[in-house]
Structure formats: C-alpha cells, structure tokens
C-alpha cells in the first residue's frame, strides 16, 4: 500500500523533471522570497490523499505551533499525482513554500535546480547519525532533507512450498546465490503448479523499475551511471556486467519463470498461490503475515556476485531556497526530529522507522520482532539511487530499456541506447557544473 501510493507521486516526476531541467539553476535563491509572512511559515505535502500520514504531519504542526509563539506553520496538502508539478511551477515563479516534502531520489535534482537550501538540524533530539543512511537526502556533500521512515525490498514466499521442493530458505547472513536462485526457479517451474513461479511487478510503472530492478543490476556489478563523478552512463549501464544482468532478466521471461507484464495486484496473486516467490516490499509485510502466519518466509535479496542490494530512500522533509525565514523553517525541522514522531510515522504508514530508538517502540520492528529483518535489510543492503540531478531522466530511460528487454529487445542495444540518451542529457544540462 505504501509503495503503491509512492509510485503515483514519482510517476509524475518524469513530467516535472522535464520542466525542472529546463528551469535549471534559474530558480535559485536570488529571486523574490516566499513561504513566510510575519512569522507564518507555509508547509507543502504530497499527502492530501493519505489521511494516516497526513494526520502525523498535522500533529507535528499543532505541537510546534503550541510550543512557542514566534512562528506559526500552516499546512497545504496536495494530491500526490499533482504534487511534483505544483512544486516545479512554484519554483519557476519563485513562490515555493518555506517547508516541503520531496521523494528522496529527487533531492539532488531539486537541490541542483535551486529549489532547496541546505539544512542544519544539529542540536535536535535525534542526530542525523542515528538515522538509516538512506533516509538522509544529500547532494554534493550537503544535507538537504531527511525522512522519518524507509521501506525495504525482499522476496516473500511460503516456507511450506520451499520445503516441498527442497529449496533452502536463505538468511541475511547467507542469501541465495544466483545459481541457487536459478535452480529454485527451475524446480518451481518444473512442478507444474505455477504458470509463473516468480512475481516481480513487471506490470508496474514509473519509479518501480529503478527501485525494483536496478538493485539487481547493481548486484551483477553494473549500475545506472558511473558514480565516480556522475558524468557518464556509457560503459556502466551498457557494460559487460549490466548486459549480463539484462540477458538474465530477459531469460526469466523466455524460460517461463516470469510474466513480461504482471497483473494489476501482484501481491494479491501471490497470496492466492499464483506465484511462489514475490519480489515486493515491506509495505505488504503485515498483510502477508496476517494471511500466511508462520508459513510466511521473508527472504533477503539474491547475491548475484557483487553482494545483495535493495533500493533506499523515501519521502523526506526539506527547506526551500527562497524561504525568507530560514531560521523559522529550521526551527520546525529540528522540532520534528523527536523519537515520538519517528514512531508515529512508522505506525501510521507501516514503514521502517528511520532510527533504532524508534524501531524499539514499533510492534514487530523491535529487535527480535518478525519485521525487524526489514530494518536489517535497509541498514545492510540499501543502495540509494544515484545522487545526481539527472536521476529523474536516468530513471525514465532505464524504465524504457527494461520494458524493451522484457518485450524481447536485444539487451546490449537497449541498454546502449539508454546510456547514450543519458550521456546526452548530462552534457546538455551541464550537471557537472553544479
């Protein structure tokens, strides 16, 4: 549920990013200020359609406003599908609010574009060092945002099914190797019980492609871009290891292990027994545990040769560069950094608490809890998406290439075309100039 709502927000980034990249650095802080008026600070959030999370935001605002008399924060909530477009339009008009939330992978783009200002939350109750690294938004060694939670990918399975076919249930210390994973899929397919034994959400759209599949690409030894300077994708996205990943990924379809376009609700299909292994996330953990009980196996990502990987970063809070009262905005940010609010967010959204102190207070996520494995995965395996302002464009190109590969395109050609398009975008926008 949590990631599905995030997909709607991130899906609009492709449109927003196109405008953002044209706007470029023209939306810096040199223009008119906005978002603060006589001690009143405006706060924007994407949570208009998410009452549970929005209620936590409202609580923090109410508590902050009642804790002092110097500042007053006023909330404006947007539908998720229009949020990013609203931010881009406001940035172009230099009318951004003082406080706003941003999806973690987009922090570098918004920071580069001049939308965001670096933040200083030193002295707050929860230090940044206490958080999961993936919940802090950085660009060029500066902190621009932080989040209260994250989510984690994993494979869901039934222990009884794995045991029936003699398939080892892996652990965080000994995940499946590629050979073991391929063998497991072959056994499950041969059983005749599953048309497609593996479910990985291939019918999804938008950010799911980068979030769900690029960690596997990275575990093969490839990546979306060369992270040494973020200046080129050629040789990395279309390099030997990346092509090996893409060839393997396509083979899942050709061998009948994976549908090239999954159904509307992959998790529902998994619970109905249509698939044996589901590459999904912690947002469905409670639902799966309620349905399957002790038969549920939560399995770590496969080690394809370069270590297990999962995606990292979710929604985070930031301060706009055009805010005329940055002291007030940072006062709210610091106030919000209390363990009780990290706990409130996790309980309301069913997500991973961003700190160990909060996890101890959330049922199931405390040490020894049935969902604590997700906290461990997020800490041990999370790879944040490339910290470059080109990321929204990279993500869109990777989605196109992956869809083409699933449909039967030559892996090397598809990745090569994506790499060339990304390199052209990098050069056109002069990202290396900051």
Tab-separated table of C-alpha atoms in Angstrom:
chain	number	residue	atom	x	y	z
A	1	UNK	CA	0.000	0.000	0.000
A	2	UNK	CA	2.718	2.452	0.946
A	3	UNK	CA	4.820	1.972	-2.164
A	4	UNK	CA	1.824	1.925	-4.457
A	5	UNK	CA	0.923	5.442	-3.333
A	6	UNK	CA	4.546	6.489	-3.758
A	7	UNK	CA	4.522	5.219	-7.325
A	8	UNK	CA	1.747	7.664	-8.184
A	9	UNK	CA	3.793	10.562	-6.888
A	10	UNK	CA	7.027	9.528	-8.517
A	11	UNK	CA	5.374	8.683	-11.813
A	12	UNK	CA	4.713	12.389	-12.272
A	13	UNK	CA	8.399	13.165	-11.814
A	14	UNK	CA	9.052	12.406	-15.475
A	15	UNK	CA	6.785	15.319	-16.379
A	16	UNK	CA	8.021	17.517	-13.560
A	17	UNK	CA	11.641	16.754	-14.302
A	18	UNK	CA	11.291	17.845	-17.897
A	19	UNK	CA	10.234	21.276	-16.686
A	20	UNK	CA	12.791	21.259	-13.905
A	21	UNK	CA	15.649	20.554	-16.267
A	22	UNK	CA	14.611	23.439	-18.488
A	23	UNK	CA	14.327	25.701	-15.467
A	24	UNK	CA	17.763	24.574	-14.312
A	25	UNK	CA	19.580	26.906	-11.990
A	26	UNK	CA	17.305	29.798	-12.931
A	27	UNK	CA	15.162	29.021	-9.895
A	28	UNK	CA	17.870	29.782	-7.384
A	29	UNK	CA	17.522	31.903	-4.284
A	30	UNK	CA	18.325	35.201	-5.966
A	31	UNK	CA	14.682	35.931	-6.792
A	32	UNK	CA	11.753	37.015	-4.653
A	33	UNK	CA	11.272	35.220	-1.375
A	34	UNK	CA	8.207	33.216	-0.452
A	35	UNK	CA	6.682	30.857	2.048
A	36	UNK	CA	6.989	33.079	5.125
A	37	UNK	CA	4.951	36.096	6.157
A	38	UNK	CA	5.091	37.751	9.557
A	39	UNK	CA	6.192	34.616	11.382
A	40	UNK	CA	3.818	32.354	9.433
A	41	UNK	CA	5.548	29.540	7.519
A	42	UNK	CA	3.795	27.645	4.741
A	43	UNK	CA	4.332	23.876	4.530
A	44	UNK	CA	3.505	21.741	1.489
A	45	UNK	CA	2.999	17.990	1.491
A	46	UNK	CA	2.005	15.357	-1.066
A	47	UNK	CA	-0.267	13.606	1.455
A	48	UNK	CA	-3.693	15.021	0.591
A	49	UNK	CA	-4.905	11.538	-0.290
A	50	UNK	CA	-3.159	9.754	2.559
A	51	UNK	CA	-5.039	10.574	5.749
A	52	UNK	CA	-2.914	8.377	8.031
A	53	UNK	CA	0.374	10.074	7.192
A	54	UNK	CA	-1.244	13.497	6.880
A	55	UNK	CA	-2.547	13.193	10.438
A	56	UNK	CA	1.029	12.811	11.692
A	57	UNK	CA	2.091	15.933	9.812
A	58	UNK	CA	-0.843	17.822	11.332
A	59	UNK	CA	0.106	16.618	14.800
A	60	UNK	CA	3.686	17.841	14.472
A	61	UNK	CA	2.479	21.218	13.194
A	62	UNK	CA	-0.012	21.552	16.054
A	63	UNK	CA	2.602	20.610	18.644
A	64	UNK	CA	5.152	23.022	17.171
A	65	UNK	CA	2.710	25.913	16.970
A	66	UNK	CA	1.709	25.299	20.571
A	67	UNK	CA	5.283	25.026	21.834
A	68	UNK	CA	6.254	28.634	21.090
A	69	UNK	CA	4.767	31.937	19.887
A	70	UNK	CA	7.402	33.166	17.422
A	71	UNK	CA	6.423	31.018	14.452
A	72	UNK	CA	3.252	29.517	13.062
A	73	UNK	CA	3.268	26.767	10.433
A	74	UNK	CA	0.320	26.497	8.067
A	75	UNK	CA	-0.343	23.330	6.069
A	76	UNK	CA	-1.245	22.951	2.416
A	77	UNK	CA	-1.730	19.365	1.209
A	78	UNK	CA	-1.707	18.367	-2.456
A	79	UNK	CA	-2.919	15.244	-4.231
A	80	UNK	CA	0.058	13.023	-4.875
A	81	UNK	CA	-0.481	12.922	-8.632
A	82	UNK	CA	-0.102	16.703	-8.972
A	83	UNK	CA	2.394	17.463	-6.211
A	84	UNK	CA	5.642	17.458	-8.196
A	85	UNK	CA	4.141	19.566	-10.970
A	86	UNK	CA	2.944	22.075	-8.363
A	87	UNK	CA	6.435	22.327	-6.871
A	88	UNK	CA	8.052	22.867	-10.287
A	89	UNK	CA	5.550	25.577	-11.202
A	90	UNK	CA	6.012	27.341	-7.869
A	91	UNK	CA	9.793	27.150	-8.157
A	92	UNK	CA	9.688	28.740	-11.607
A	93	UNK	CA	7.610	31.595	-10.173
A	94	UNK	CA	9.803	31.792	-7.038
A	95	UNK	CA	6.738	31.042	-4.934
A	96	UNK	CA	7.813	27.911	-3.117
A	97	UNK	CA	6.704	27.451	0.484
A	98	UNK	CA	9.303	27.510	3.250
A	99	UNK	CA	8.825	23.805	4.037
A	100	UNK	CA	8.050	20.961	1.665
A	101	UNK	CA	8.459	17.220	1.299
A	102	UNK	CA	10.366	15.568	-1.536
A	103	UNK	CA	10.837	11.984	-2.638
A	104	UNK	CA	14.386	11.018	-1.700
A	105	UNK	CA	15.731	10.181	-5.186
A	106	UNK	CA	14.712	13.652	-6.406
A	107	UNK	CA	16.614	15.618	-3.755
A	108	UNK	CA	19.712	16.104	-5.983
A	109	UNK	CA	17.571	17.367	-8.880
A	110	UNK	CA	15.707	19.838	-6.715
A	111	UNK	CA	18.878	20.957	-4.931
A	112	UNK	CA	20.712	21.486	-8.237
A	113	UNK	CA	17.702	23.305	-9.670
A	114	UNK	CA	17.801	25.778	-6.817
A	115	UNK	CA	14.573	24.666	-5.180
A	116	UNK	CA	16.142	23.608	-1.886
A	117	UNK	CA	18.565	25.100	0.622
A	118	UNK	CA	20.965	23.038	2.771
A	119	UNK	CA	19.632	22.427	6.264
A	120	UNK	CA	21.280	22.390	9.669
A	121	UNK	CA	19.440	20.293	12.251
A	122	UNK	CA	22.295	19.995	14.724
A	123	UNK	CA	21.139	20.107	18.315
A	124	UNK	CA	17.846	18.339	17.628
A	125	UNK	CA	16.761	15.402	19.785
A	126	UNK	CA	17.607	12.835	17.097
A	127	UNK	CA	21.014	13.360	15.445
A	128	UNK	CA	21.397	12.561	11.766
A	129	UNK	CA	23.980	9.938	12.687
A	130	UNK	CA	21.234	7.909	14.371
A	131	UNK	CA	19.246	7.519	11.144
A	132	UNK	CA	19.348	4.933	8.415
A	133	UNK	CA	21.700	6.451	5.806
A	134	UNK	CA	19.054	6.048	3.109
A	135	UNK	CA	16.725	8.432	4.956
A	136	UNK	CA	19.021	11.447	4.586
A	137	UNK	CA	18.979	13.444	1.348
A	138	UNK	CA	22.431	14.653	0.342
A	139	UNK	CA	23.854	16.387	-2.711
A	140	UNK	CA	27.484	17.423	-3.149
A	141	UNK	CA	28.276	16.635	0.486
A	142	UNK	CA	25.496	18.837	1.860
A	143	UNK	CA	22.339	17.723	3.667
A	144	UNK	CA	19.164	18.988	2.038
A	145	UNK	CA	16.499	16.726	3.526
A	146	UNK	CA	15.710	13.954	5.970
A	147	UNK	CA	12.940	11.407	6.299
A	148	UNK	CA	11.248	9.630	9.172
A	149	UNK	CA	10.990	6.216	7.518
A	150	UNK	CA	12.051	3.972	4.679
A	151	UNK	CA	10.826	0.771	3.048
A	152	UNK	CA	12.681	-2.385	2.106
A	153	UNK	CA	12.515	-4.891	-0.715
A	154	UNK	CA	12.502	-8.620	-0.066
A	155	UNK	CA	11.221	-11.875	-1.513
A	156	UNK	CA	8.056	-13.250	0.049
A	157	UNK	CA	7.415	-16.992	-0.102
A	158	UNK	CA	5.675	-19.826	1.705
A	159	UNK	CA	8.014	-21.938	3.802
A	160	UNK	CA	5.883	-24.978	3.056
A	161	UNK	CA	6.339	-24.538	-0.700
A	162	UNK	CA	10.100	-24.104	-0.460
A	163	UNK	CA	10.391	-27.137	1.801
A	164	UNK	CA	8.209	-29.210	-0.518
A	165	UNK	CA	10.620	-28.705	-3.393
A	166	UNK	CA	13.822	-28.943	-1.368
A	167	UNK	CA	14.696	-25.262	-1.679
A	168	UNK	CA	16.859	-23.763	1.054
A	169	UNK	CA	15.351	-20.849	2.955
A	170	UNK	CA	18.116	-18.233	2.902
A	171	UNK	CA	19.138	-15.943	5.754
A	172	UNK	CA	20.539	-12.428	5.942
A	173	UNK	CA	23.996	-13.902	6.560
A	174	UNK	CA	23.664	-16.489	3.788
A	175	UNK	CA	21.396	-15.239	0.997
A	176	UNK	CA	20.773	-17.173	-2.182
A	177	UNK	CA	23.475	-17.107	-4.842
A	178	UNK	CA	22.500	-16.665	-8.481
A	179	UNK	CA	22.968	-20.402	-9.055
A	180	UNK	CA	20.697	-21.252	-6.107
A	181	UNK	CA	18.054	-18.776	-7.238
A	182	UNK	CA	18.049	-20.079	-10.803
A	183	UNK	CA	17.850	-23.646	-9.508
A	184	UNK	CA	14.921	-22.763	-7.251
A	185	UNK	CA	13.032	-21.202	-10.154
A	186	UNK	CA	13.672	-24.253	-12.329
A	187	UNK	CA	12.301	-26.578	-9.637
A	188	UNK	CA	9.229	-24.425	-9.084
A	189	UNK	CA	8.515	-24.185	-12.802
A	190	UNK	CA	9.002	-27.934	-13.285
A	191	UNK	CA	6.468	-28.651	-10.548
A	192	UNK	CA	3.694	-27.528	-12.892
A	193	UNK	CA	1.959	-25.795	-10.003
A	194	UNK	CA	2.806	-22.267	-11.119
A	195	UNK	CA	2.418	-20.757	-14.570
A	196	UNK	CA	4.938	-18.145	-13.477
A	197	UNK	CA	6.737	-19.095	-10.238
A	198	UNK	CA	8.326	-15.629	-9.886
A	199	UNK	CA	6.440	-12.341	-9.485
A	200	UNK	CA	8.376	-9.065	-9.710
A	201	UNK	CA	5.725	-6.498	-10.578
A	202	UNK	CA	6.535	-6.217	-14.292
A	203	UNK	CA	3.150	-4.626	-14.891
A	204	UNK	CA	4.127	-1.651	-12.735
A	205	UNK	CA	5.064	1.808	-13.967
A	206	UNK	CA	7.341	4.705	-13.147
A	207	UNK	CA	9.855	4.546	-10.347
A	208	UNK	CA	9.222	0.869	-9.614
A	209	UNK	CA	11.544	-0.073	-12.470
A	210	UNK	CA	14.559	1.694	-10.992
A	211	UNK	CA	13.614	0.939	-7.393
A	212	UNK	CA	12.821	-2.703	-8.001
A	213	UNK	CA	15.276	-3.793	-10.675
A	214	UNK	CA	18.372	-1.577	-10.538
A	215	UNK	CA	19.450	-3.196	-7.223
A	216	UNK	CA	19.664	-6.494	-9.099
A	217	UNK	CA	21.632	-4.766	-11.851
A	218	UNK	CA	23.996	-3.456	-9.159
A	219	UNK	CA	24.328	-6.902	-7.599
A	220	UNK	CA	25.509	-8.120	-11.018
A	221	UNK	CA	28.180	-5.391	-10.896
A	222	UNK	CA	26.506	-2.849	-13.166
A	223	UNK	CA	24.785	0.435	-12.341
A	224	UNK	CA	22.603	3.183	-13.783
A	225	UNK	CA	25.581	5.542	-14.131
A	226	UNK	CA	29.266	5.684	-13.282
A	227	UNK	CA	29.132	7.067	-9.740
A	228	UNK	CA	32.677	8.364	-9.976
A	229	UNK	CA	31.683	11.917	-10.826
A	230	UNK	CA	28.265	11.022	-12.308
A	231	UNK	CA	29.482	12.166	-15.732
A	232	UNK	CA	28.646	9.184	-17.938
A	233	UNK	CA	26.399	6.135	-18.157
A	234	UNK	CA	28.262	4.619	-21.107
A	235	UNK	CA	30.452	1.723	-20.067
A	236	UNK	CA	28.408	1.229	-16.879
A	237	UNK	CA	24.729	0.967	-17.826
A	238	UNK	CA	25.693	-0.854	-21.022
A	239	UNK	CA	28.868	-2.518	-19.725
A	240	UNK	CA	29.576	-6.247	-19.564
A	241	UNK	CA	28.024	-6.758	-16.116
A	242	UNK	CA	24.931	-4.743	-16.989
A	243	UNK	CA	24.385	-6.706	-20.203
A	244	UNK	CA	24.783	-9.919	-18.203
A	245	UNK	CA	22.038	-8.737	-15.860
A	246	UNK	CA	19.745	-7.767	-18.737
A	247	UNK	CA	20.321	-11.077	-20.511
A	248	UNK	CA	19.473	-12.959	-17.323
A	249	UNK	CA	16.454	-10.739	-16.712
A	250	UNK	CA	15.122	-11.448	-20.195
A	251	UNK	CA	15.747	-15.187	-19.698
A	252	UNK	CA	13.275	-15.168	-16.815
A	253	UNK	CA	10.573	-14.436	-19.389
A	254	UNK	CA	11.846	-16.788	-22.092
A	255	UNK	CA	12.068	-19.670	-19.604
A	256	UNK	CA	8.536	-19.036	-18.361
A	257	UNK	CA	9.625	-18.082	-14.857
A	258	UNK	CA	8.284	-14.521	-15.041
A	259	UNK	CA	5.454	-12.827	-16.912
A	260	UNK	CA	6.651	-9.905	-19.012
A	261	UNK	CA	3.640	-7.984	-17.702
A	262	UNK	CA	2.207	-8.976	-14.355
A	263	UNK	CA	-1.350	-8.478	-13.166
A	264	UNK	CA	-2.934	-5.465	-11.508
A	265	UNK	CA	-2.267	-6.665	-7.937
A	266	UNK	CA	0.822	-8.932	-7.792
A	267	UNK	CA	0.655	-9.313	-4.012
A	268	UNK	CA	-2.944	-10.482	-4.184
A	269	UNK	CA	-1.885	-13.040	-6.784
A	270	UNK	CA	0.931	-14.231	-4.524
A	271	UNK	CA	-1.427	-14.666	-1.581
A	272	UNK	CA	-3.792	-16.585	-3.854
A	273	UNK	CA	-0.971	-19.010	-4.646
A	274	UNK	CA	-0.465	-17.974	-8.265
A	275	UNK	CA	3.245	-17.334	-7.694
A	276	UNK	CA	5.765	-18.938	-5.349
A	277	UNK	CA	8.214	-16.049	-4.962
A	278	UNK	CA	7.235	-12.390	-4.870
A	279	UNK	CA	9.833	-9.606	-5.126
A	280	UNK	CA	7.993	-6.945	-3.188
A	281	UNK	CA	8.430	-4.746	-0.163
A	282	UNK	CA	7.827	-4.170	3.490
A	283	UNK	CA	4.629	-2.239	2.721
A	284	UNK	CA	2.850	-5.598	2.266
A	285	UNK	CA	4.529	-7.409	5.174
A	286	UNK	CA	1.693	-7.043	7.674
A	287	UNK	CA	-0.927	-8.143	5.140
A	288	UNK	CA	1.141	-11.177	4.171
A	289	UNK	CA	1.842	-12.124	7.780
A	290	UNK	CA	-1.846	-11.843	8.670
A	291	UNK	CA	-2.726	-14.150	5.781
A	292	UNK	CA	0.070	-16.729	5.983
A	293	UNK	CA	1.137	-16.595	9.635
A	294	UNK	CA	4.220	-18.651	10.458
A	295	UNK	CA	4.294	-20.057	6.921
A	296	UNK	CA	5.472	-16.697	5.588
A	297	UNK	CA	9.147	-16.538	4.643
A	298	UNK	CA	10.762	-13.107	4.303
A	299	UNK	CA	13.822	-13.668	2.149
A	300	UNK	CA	16.782	-11.331	1.578
A	301	UNK	CA	17.811	-10.165	-1.899
A	302	UNK	CA	19.876	-12.534	-4.014
A	303	UNK	CA	23.643	-12.102	-4.190
A	304	UNK	CA	24.269	-12.104	-7.931
A	305	UNK	CA	28.015	-11.812	-7.417
A	306	UNK	CA	28.585	-8.321	-6.029
A	307	UNK	CA	26.574	-8.502	-2.828
A	308	UNK	CA	22.815	-8.307	-2.169
A	309	UNK	CA	21.191	-4.956	-2.960
A	310	UNK	CA	17.881	-3.214	-2.380
A	311	UNK	CA	16.748	0.330	-3.139
A	312	UNK	CA	16.816	3.041	-0.487
A	313	UNK	CA	15.199	6.433	0.255
A	314	UNK	CA	11.599	7.513	0.622
A	315	UNK	CA	9.810	10.827	1.277
A	316	UNK	CA	11.824	13.451	3.153
A	317	UNK	CA	11.409	16.973	4.531
A	318	UNK	CA	13.297	19.974	3.191
A	319	UNK	CA	13.505	23.774	3.219
A	320	UNK	CA	13.144	25.883	0.093
A	321	UNK	CA	15.946	28.163	-1.072
A	322	UNK	CA	13.501	31.084	-1.409
A	323	UNK	CA	12.183	30.883	2.159
A	324	UNK	CA	12.506	34.350	3.733
A	325	UNK	CA	12.596	32.942	7.264
A	326	UNK	CA	15.035	30.063	7.170
A	327	UNK	CA	15.551	30.257	10.947
A	328	UNK	CA	11.853	29.546	11.425
A	329	UNK	CA	11.819	26.744	8.877
A	330	UNK	CA	14.791	25.059	10.516
A	331	UNK	CA	13.182	25.500	13.914
A	332	UNK	CA	10.261	23.397	12.687
A	333	UNK	CA	12.570	20.815	11.145
A	334	UNK	CA	14.539	20.498	14.387
A	335	UNK	CA	11.361	20.289	16.460
A	336	UNK	CA	10.039	17.481	14.299
A	337	UNK	CA	13.128	15.387	14.958
A	338	UNK	CA	11.797	13.748	18.111
A	339	UNK	CA	11.722	9.980	18.530
A	340	UNK	CA	7.998	10.034	19.226
A	341	UNK	CA	7.321	11.418	15.746
A	342	UNK	CA	9.536	8.798	14.098
A	343	UNK	CA	7.389	6.253	15.941
A	344	UNK	CA	4.146	7.949	14.885
A	345	UNK	CA	5.132	7.900	11.218
A	346	UNK	CA	6.092	4.233	11.269
A	347	UNK	CA	2.889	3.180	12.994
A	348	UNK	CA	0.700	5.271	10.685
A	349	UNK	CA	2.314	4.145	7.443
A	350	UNK	CA	3.531	0.611	8.196
A	351	UNK	CA	7.039	1.619	7.189
A	352	UNK	CA	10.509	1.050	8.651
A	353	UNK	CA	11.356	3.528	11.430
A	354	UNK	CA	14.396	5.569	10.447
A	355	UNK	CA	16.110	5.099	13.830
A	356	UNK	CA	16.798	2.124	16.058
A	357	UNK	CA	15.319	4.003	19.031
A	358	UNK	CA	12.014	4.355	17.187
A	359	UNK	CA	12.096	0.750	15.951
A	360	UNK	CA	12.204	-0.453	19.558
A	361	UNK	CA	8.813	1.193	20.096
A	362	UNK	CA	7.066	-0.148	16.980
A	363	UNK	CA	5.483	-3.582	17.281
A	364	UNK	CA	7.196	-6.097	15.030
A	365	UNK	CA	10.163	-3.874	14.205
A	366	UNK	CA	11.902	-4.081	17.567
A	367	UNK	CA	14.956	-6.383	17.843
A	368	UNK	CA	13.653	-9.937	17.575
A	369	UNK	CA	10.371	-8.777	16.037
A	370	UNK	CA	9.003	-10.536	12.983
A	371	UNK	CA	9.559	-7.463	10.792
A	372	UNK	CA	12.951	-6.454	12.163
A	373	UNK	CA	14.577	-8.166	9.182
A	374	UNK	CA	13.445	-5.197	7.083
A	375	UNK	CA	15.363	-2.834	9.372
A	376	UNK	CA	18.413	-5.046	8.936
A	377	UNK	CA	17.990	-5.186	5.163
A	378	UNK	CA	17.660	-1.393	4.971
A	379	UNK	CA	20.818	-0.914	7.021
A	380	UNK	CA	22.895	-3.626	5.368
A	381	UNK	CA	21.765	-3.802	1.728
A	382	UNK	CA	20.231	-0.417	0.772
A	383	UNK	CA	21.756	1.420	-2.180
A	384	UNK	CA	20.445	4.940	-2.700
A	385	UNK	CA	19.681	5.820	-6.270
A	386	UNK	CA	22.392	7.918	-7.987
A	387	UNK	CA	22.797	11.303	-6.281
A	388	UNK	CA	22.736	13.343	-9.467
A	389	UNK	CA	20.226	15.923	-10.715
A	390	UNK	CA	19.933	13.774	-13.828
A	391	UNK	CA	18.321	10.980	-11.834
A	392	UNK	CA	14.680	11.531	-12.928
A	393	UNK	CA	15.803	11.321	-16.561
A	394	UNK	CA	18.004	8.302	-15.845
A	395	UNK	CA	15.088	6.540	-14.199
A	396	UNK	CA	12.819	7.173	-17.182
A	397	UNK	CA	15.414	5.862	-19.648
A	398	UNK	CA	16.069	2.782	-17.517
A	399	UNK	CA	12.342	2.037	-17.431
A	400	UNK	CA	12.114	2.251	-21.223
A	401	UNK	CA	15.134	-0.022	-21.695
A	402	UNK	CA	13.872	-2.567	-19.172
A	403	UNK	CA	10.428	-2.707	-20.734
A	404	UNK	CA	12.008	-3.203	-24.149
A	405	UNK	CA	14.222	-6.003	-22.820
A	406	UNK	CA	11.255	-7.765	-21.257
A	407	UNK	CA	9.458	-7.480	-24.603
A	408	UNK	CA	12.364	-9.162	-26.391
A	409	UNK	CA	14.743	-6.347	-27.428
A	410	UNK	CA	18.454	-7.099	-27.611
A	411	UNK	CA	19.812	-6.348	-24.105
A	412	UNK	CA	23.052	-4.719	-25.252
A	413	UNK	CA	21.316	-2.489	-27.801
A	414	UNK	CA	18.554	-1.448	-25.395
A	415	UNK	CA	20.994	-0.529	-22.640
A	416	UNK	CA	23.333	1.142	-25.122
A	417	UNK	CA	20.564	3.399	-26.381
A	418	UNK	CA	19.640	4.324	-22.810
A	419	UNK	CA	23.267	5.079	-21.940
A	420	UNK	CA	23.670	7.344	-24.971
A	421	UNK	CA	20.454	9.219	-24.174
A	422	UNK	CA	21.557	9.729	-20.569
A	423	UNK	CA	25.022	10.942	-21.604
A	424	UNK	CA	23.428	13.442	-23.969
A	425	UNK	CA	21.188	14.681	-21.181
A	426	UNK	CA	24.181	15.031	-18.845
A	427	UNK	CA	26.086	17.124	-21.379
A	428	UNK	CA	23.105	19.245	-22.383
A	429	UNK	CA	22.371	20.279	-18.799
A	430	UNK	CA	25.981	20.672	-17.615
A	431	UNK	CA	25.272	18.857	-14.379
A	432	UNK	CA	28.959	18.611	-13.572
A	433	UNK	CA	28.937	22.400	-13.182
A	434	UNK	CA	26.821	22.012	-10.030
